[in-house]
Amino acid sequence: MKLLEDGVPLAELSMERVARTAGVGKATIYRRWSGKEELFVEVVRAAEPPDPEPPGTSLRDDLVVLLESLRRRGLASRSSAILHNVYAQMKSSPRLWSEYHDTVVAPRRALAMEVLRRARENGELRPDVDLELAHDMFVGPMLVRALMRPDAELPEGLAEEIVDRVLDGLRPVSSTAS
Amino acid sequence: MKLLEDGVPLAELSMERVARTAGVGKATIYRRWSGKEELFVEVVRAAEPPDPEPPGTSLRDDLVVLLESLRRRGLASRSSAILHNVYAQMKSSPRLWSEYHDTVVAPRRALAMEVLRRARENGELRPDVDLELAHDMFVGPMLVRALMRPDAELPEGLAEEIVDRVLDGLRPVSSTAS
């Protein structure tokens, strides 16, 4: 953390240097992390807001919790220079990105897919909906704002608004009812 | 184009080198482009599929054309090594990214916002909808697939499916009607 705060680029962060900064031997570091990638991803996770736990009360409640966590992660990466720096560097290192993807991104996606699968079975989603597409419809708008448009607003209540709008659709009510 | 095909990194692409490769003087290059950023963004645009023209017949038709163009751009960046390479390098150069954003991304977004504004006036969208959010709801799912998940499918008909699903909503029809 200290090395990242000091702005040391990822390419210069070796296990040796981490050990030296921490004032311990290299063996101590290797006992806990098998390599630079594993250590680094754990540092990122410690700096990120904690993973969400969907309450399981309804599709809407679960999705709001998942999207609210994305919103908070977006806000955190804007306010934390470390996180911002780290995400940017991670994207340009295929090995680090793949480690982060496998341990963080993929499980989060699997959790959301499970929430959607259950909801389709319960009748909370149209039975003919493609779950992958439903996932991208709920998560896409928040992801685009949080990660791709650094100037976009991430106001409180955005998670609720996205979930309700995607569930209800954007067509005027009168033309649906007619 | 030849230099990019040969894999020359952006940082090594100078106006001098472009002039030398083209077999002309530097003055000839500068007569047309004021700098490396302008030249580069024009090269990218030449390699990209052409910009879409919404037909103006209905909100659905217009959005399908805009999203289909995003889908094609996603497919192009997967199949073209030049484009793929160029997007990645552009993201890590703030000056290039800002030139590309101002001349390509911002006008495309303005066009989509205009389509949505007209549709809200015409009653094709709920009157209380936030246009920025509506934009991200239509474009987000396609952008996430095209740019953030290189392994995601971009099948034919995806633009139509996203537009119809976002307009109709994902809630089962029975519960809307009750």
XYZ file of C-alpha atoms in Angstrom:
356
model
C 0.000 0.000 0.000
C 2.768 2.401 0.918
C 4.592 1.763 -2.362
C 1.380 2.352 -4.338
C 0.662 5.527 -2.360
C 4.159 6.695 -3.243
C 3.236 6.190 -6.900
C 5.670 3.361 -7.630
C 4.620 1.918 -11.012
C 3.491 -1.691 -11.070
C 6.354 -2.747 -13.304
C 8.809 -1.699 -10.583
C 6.939 -3.452 -7.781
C 8.858 -6.652 -7.152
C 8.401 -9.148 -4.323
C 11.919 -8.112 -3.201
C 10.920 -4.491 -2.952
C 7.711 -5.299 -1.050
C 9.685 -7.406 1.417
C 12.298 -4.687 1.866
C 9.659 -1.987 2.440
C 7.829 -4.199 4.935
C 11.122 -4.964 6.701
C 10.740 -8.730 6.361
C 12.460 -11.470 4.388
C 11.296 -12.517 0.944
C 10.382 -15.966 2.295
C 7.810 -14.373 4.621
C 6.073 -12.752 1.667
C 6.158 -15.925 -0.409
C 4.651 -17.925 2.449
C 1.424 -15.974 2.049
C 1.323 -15.063 -1.663
C 2.611 -17.253 -4.442
C 3.462 -14.298 -6.661
C 3.206 -10.626 -7.428
C -0.204 -11.010 -9.137
C -1.881 -12.687 -6.137
C -0.443 -10.152 -3.698
C -1.446 -7.247 -5.848
C -5.041 -8.386 -6.351
C -5.405 -8.810 -2.591
C -4.180 -5.255 -2.057
C -6.756 -3.982 -4.558
C -9.532 -5.915 -2.827
C -8.531 -4.460 0.543
C -8.796 -0.947 -0.911
C -12.160 -1.620 -2.605
C -15.528 -1.423 -0.850
C -16.557 -4.898 0.406
C -18.465 -7.288 -1.868
C -22.256 -7.039 -1.703
C -24.547 -9.673 -0.227
C -27.937 -9.784 -1.960
C -30.658 -10.144 0.729
C -32.661 -12.661 -1.343
C -35.973 -10.955 -0.559
C -36.862 -10.066 -4.162
C -35.271 -9.606 -7.557
C -35.519 -5.846 -7.142
C -33.888 -5.836 -3.700
C -31.065 -8.115 -4.866
C -30.348 -6.087 -7.994
C -30.387 -2.798 -6.100
C -27.762 -4.163 -3.700
C -25.580 -5.402 -6.580
C -25.830 -2.140 -8.531
C -25.359 0.011 -5.436
C -22.096 -1.840 -4.825
C -20.981 -1.029 -8.393
C -21.884 2.606 -7.815
C -19.838 2.719 -4.624
C -16.906 1.078 -6.356
C -17.135 3.708 -9.091
C -17.134 6.503 -6.498
C -14.222 4.886 -4.648
C -12.085 4.670 -7.768
C -12.735 8.358 -8.418
C -11.820 9.493 -4.924
C -8.952 7.101 -4.246
C -5.810 7.913 -6.190
C -4.450 4.449 -5.386
C -7.458 2.613 -6.791
C -7.629 4.833 -9.852
C -3.956 4.325 -10.589
C -4.161 0.625 -9.903
C -7.141 -0.035 -12.206
C -5.407 1.802 -15.039
C -2.191 -0.169 -14.625
C -4.047 -3.449 -14.213
C -5.767 -2.995 -17.565
C -2.406 -2.767 -19.307
C -1.010 -5.917 -17.693
C -2.758 -9.010 -19.142
C -1.499 -11.299 -16.324
C -2.725 -9.019 -13.537
C -5.994 -8.359 -15.290
C -6.608 -12.060 -15.709
C -5.879 -12.709 -12.012
C -8.247 -9.879 -11.006
C -10.866 -11.090 -13.463
C -10.758 -14.675 -12.172
C -10.848 -13.848 -8.461
C -13.074 -10.741 -8.447
C -14.978 -10.038 -11.664
C -16.054 -13.594 -12.567
C -17.482 -14.477 -9.102
C -19.422 -11.182 -9.007
C -20.892 -11.932 -12.406
C -21.769 -15.488 -11.354
C -23.592 -14.104 -8.303
C -25.652 -11.727 -10.443
C -26.458 -14.514 -12.917
C -27.682 -16.692 -10.039
C -29.976 -13.894 -8.816
C -31.408 -13.544 -12.343
C -31.840 -17.294 -12.852
C -33.806 -17.605 -9.604
C -35.975 -14.623 -10.551
C -36.835 -16.107 -13.931
C -37.872 -19.342 -12.219
C -39.967 -17.408 -9.668
C -41.740 -15.472 -12.390
C -40.147 -12.135 -11.455
C -38.648 -11.881 -14.954
C -40.272 -12.578 -18.319
C -39.849 -16.304 -18.930
C -38.428 -15.829 -22.442
C -35.673 -13.409 -21.432
C -32.045 -14.230 -22.205
C -30.251 -14.104 -18.843
C -26.946 -12.863 -20.272
C -28.776 -10.004 -21.956
C -30.782 -9.253 -18.792
C -27.480 -9.087 -16.886
C -26.007 -6.565 -19.316
C -29.229 -4.530 -19.291
C -29.112 -4.076 -15.510
C -25.353 -3.800 -15.059
C -24.413 -2.056 -18.339
C -25.809 1.421 -17.577
C -24.074 1.537 -14.167
C -20.787 0.123 -15.509
C -20.676 2.619 -18.363
C -21.106 5.483 -15.893
C -18.779 4.122 -13.235
C -15.918 3.044 -15.494
C -16.130 4.558 -18.955
C -17.378 8.097 -18.324
C -15.380 9.575 -15.440
C -17.421 12.804 -15.660
C -20.823 11.071 -15.417
C -22.865 11.547 -12.267
C -23.290 8.671 -9.821
C -26.016 10.126 -7.573
C -27.630 8.357 -4.629
C -30.703 6.453 -5.777
C -29.215 5.646 -9.192
C -29.213 1.885 -8.501
C -32.941 1.930 -7.658
C -33.742 4.062 -10.690
C -31.891 1.798 -13.129
C -33.462 -1.378 -11.712
C -37.010 0.036 -11.801
C -36.632 1.523 -15.284
C -35.208 -1.695 -16.733
C -37.993 -3.749 -15.121
C -40.777 -1.378 -16.258
C -39.409 -0.368 -19.669
C -39.215 3.082 -21.227
C -42.323 2.891 -23.397
C -45.136 5.221 -22.272
C -47.639 3.394 -20.069
C -50.645 4.341 -22.219
C -49.278 2.589 -25.327
C -48.508 -0.595 -23.330
C -52.026 -0.633 -21.900
C -53.778 0.046 -25.193
C -1.595 2.830 -41.837
C 1.495 0.926 -42.927
C 3.384 1.942 -39.782
C 0.456 0.802 -37.613
C 0.173 -2.467 -39.540
C 3.885 -2.995 -38.889
C 3.106 -2.634 -35.179
C 5.030 0.601 -34.587
C 3.948 1.866 -31.158
C 2.201 5.200 -31.009
C 4.977 6.771 -28.963
C 7.413 6.162 -31.836
C 5.059 7.525 -34.499
C 6.316 11.023 -35.224
C 5.272 13.384 -38.011
C 8.831 12.980 -39.341
C 8.495 9.252 -39.548
C 5.096 9.452 -41.237
C 6.513 11.872 -43.822
C 9.544 9.645 -44.426
C 7.381 6.515 -44.866
C 5.047 8.345 -47.235
C 8.021 9.677 -49.178
C 7.007 13.314 -48.806
C 8.299 16.332 -46.928
C 7.176 17.185 -43.401
C 5.598 20.411 -44.693
C 3.207 18.363 -46.855
C 1.976 16.475 -43.820
C 1.609 19.608 -41.717
C -0.381 21.302 -44.485
C -3.174 18.791 -43.910
C -2.898 17.912 -40.199
C -1.863 20.312 -37.471
C -0.375 17.572 -35.330
C 0.074 13.907 -34.577
C -3.233 13.700 -32.666
C -5.339 15.032 -35.550
C -3.618 12.788 -38.092
C -3.966 9.756 -35.891
C -7.673 10.227 -35.154
C -8.344 10.567 -38.891
C -6.526 7.286 -39.506
C -8.682 5.585 -36.864
C -11.871 6.976 -38.402
C -10.827 5.695 -41.829
C -10.363 2.198 -40.388
C -13.682 2.263 -38.486
C -17.063 1.450 -40.024
C -18.778 4.679 -41.187
C -20.948 6.679 -38.778
C -24.632 5.742 -38.710
C -27.467 7.905 -40.013
C -30.701 7.399 -38.067
C -33.605 7.253 -40.582
C -35.886 9.377 -38.381
C -38.888 7.093 -38.943
C -39.371 6.069 -35.302
C -37.497 5.912 -32.022
C -37.094 2.165 -32.451
C -35.699 2.449 -35.996
C -33.274 5.191 -35.002
C -31.997 3.358 -31.934
C -31.571 0.101 -33.841
C -29.385 1.920 -36.390
C -27.281 3.545 -33.652
C -26.825 0.299 -31.708
C -26.158 -1.733 -34.848
C -23.336 0.667 -35.643
C -21.867 0.093 -32.172
C -22.128 -3.655 -32.710
C -20.294 -3.398 -36.031
C -17.617 -1.229 -34.478
C -17.183 -3.861 -31.754
C -16.842 -6.622 -34.352
C -14.392 -4.504 -36.367
C -12.143 -3.880 -33.372
C -12.059 -7.635 -32.710
C -11.185 -8.599 -36.266
C -8.848 -5.716 -37.090
C -5.489 -5.937 -35.342
C -4.842 -2.300 -36.207
C -8.031 -1.032 -34.627
C -7.614 -3.223 -31.574
C -4.062 -2.040 -31.058
C -4.965 1.566 -31.716
C -7.872 1.675 -29.239
C -5.661 0.212 -26.520
C -2.900 2.740 -27.136
C -5.326 5.608 -27.406
C -6.719 4.876 -23.956
C -3.293 5.264 -22.419
C -2.594 8.605 -24.102
C -4.756 11.340 -22.544
C -4.111 13.807 -25.402
C -5.091 11.324 -28.125
C -8.071 10.101 -26.171
C -9.310 13.625 -25.697
C -8.938 14.382 -29.436
C -10.808 11.156 -30.304
C -13.443 11.872 -27.680
C -14.086 15.408 -28.953
C -14.249 14.560 -32.661
C -15.876 11.093 -32.548
C -17.406 10.069 -29.215
C -19.054 13.367 -28.231
C -20.843 13.961 -31.594
C -22.151 10.360 -31.583
C -23.515 10.860 -28.094
C -25.083 14.184 -29.065
C -26.803 12.479 -32.016
C -28.254 9.764 -29.756
C -29.399 12.363 -27.212
C -31.172 14.293 -29.985
C -32.992 11.105 -31.077
C -34.117 10.526 -27.474
C -35.180 14.128 -26.913
C -37.376 14.066 -30.018
C -38.898 10.739 -28.954
C -39.794 12.059 -25.509
C -41.503 15.051 -27.131
C -43.369 12.748 -29.556
C -44.584 10.545 -26.732
C -42.492 7.551 -27.790
C -40.741 7.596 -24.392
C -42.237 8.001 -20.936
C -42.462 11.747 -20.309
C -40.764 11.537 -16.894
C -37.673 9.668 -18.103
C -34.222 11.148 -17.580
C -32.660 11.322 -21.057
C -29.101 10.705 -19.852
C -30.259 7.568 -18.082
C -32.295 6.454 -21.106
C -29.154 6.875 -23.224
C -27.086 4.689 -20.915
C -29.878 2.092 -20.739
C -29.931 1.651 -24.529
C -26.223 2.054 -25.216
C -24.759 0.529 -22.029
C -25.559 -3.142 -22.717
C -24.053 -2.956 -26.226
C -20.995 -0.966 -25.091
C -20.258 -3.383 -22.264
C -20.316 -6.293 -24.705
C -18.441 -4.550 -27.496
C -15.694 -2.953 -25.421
C -15.403 -4.458 -21.959
C -16.031 -8.161 -22.535
C -13.979 -9.270 -25.534
C -15.383 -12.813 -25.227
C -19.060 -11.737 -25.228
C -21.177 -12.592 -28.264
C -22.280 -9.853 -30.652
C -24.833 -11.784 -32.738
C -26.932 -10.374 -35.553
C -30.233 -9.053 -34.211
C -28.690 -7.968 -30.892
C -29.407 -4.277 -31.548
C -33.106 -5.007 -32.157
C -33.315 -7.223 -29.083
C -31.745 -4.648 -26.757
C -33.962 -1.824 -28.049
C -37.192 -3.851 -27.740
C -36.306 -5.226 -24.292
C -35.416 -1.793 -22.925
C -38.616 -0.298 -24.340
C -40.842 -3.127 -23.040
C -39.097 -3.842 -19.733
C -38.173 -7.193 -18.198
C -41.097 -7.548 -15.824
C -43.526 -10.357 -16.756
C -46.444 -9.019 -18.794
C -49.091 -10.415 -16.425
C -47.846 -8.390 -13.456
C -47.837 -5.155 -15.516
C -51.383 -5.782 -16.681
C -52.758 -6.670 -13.248
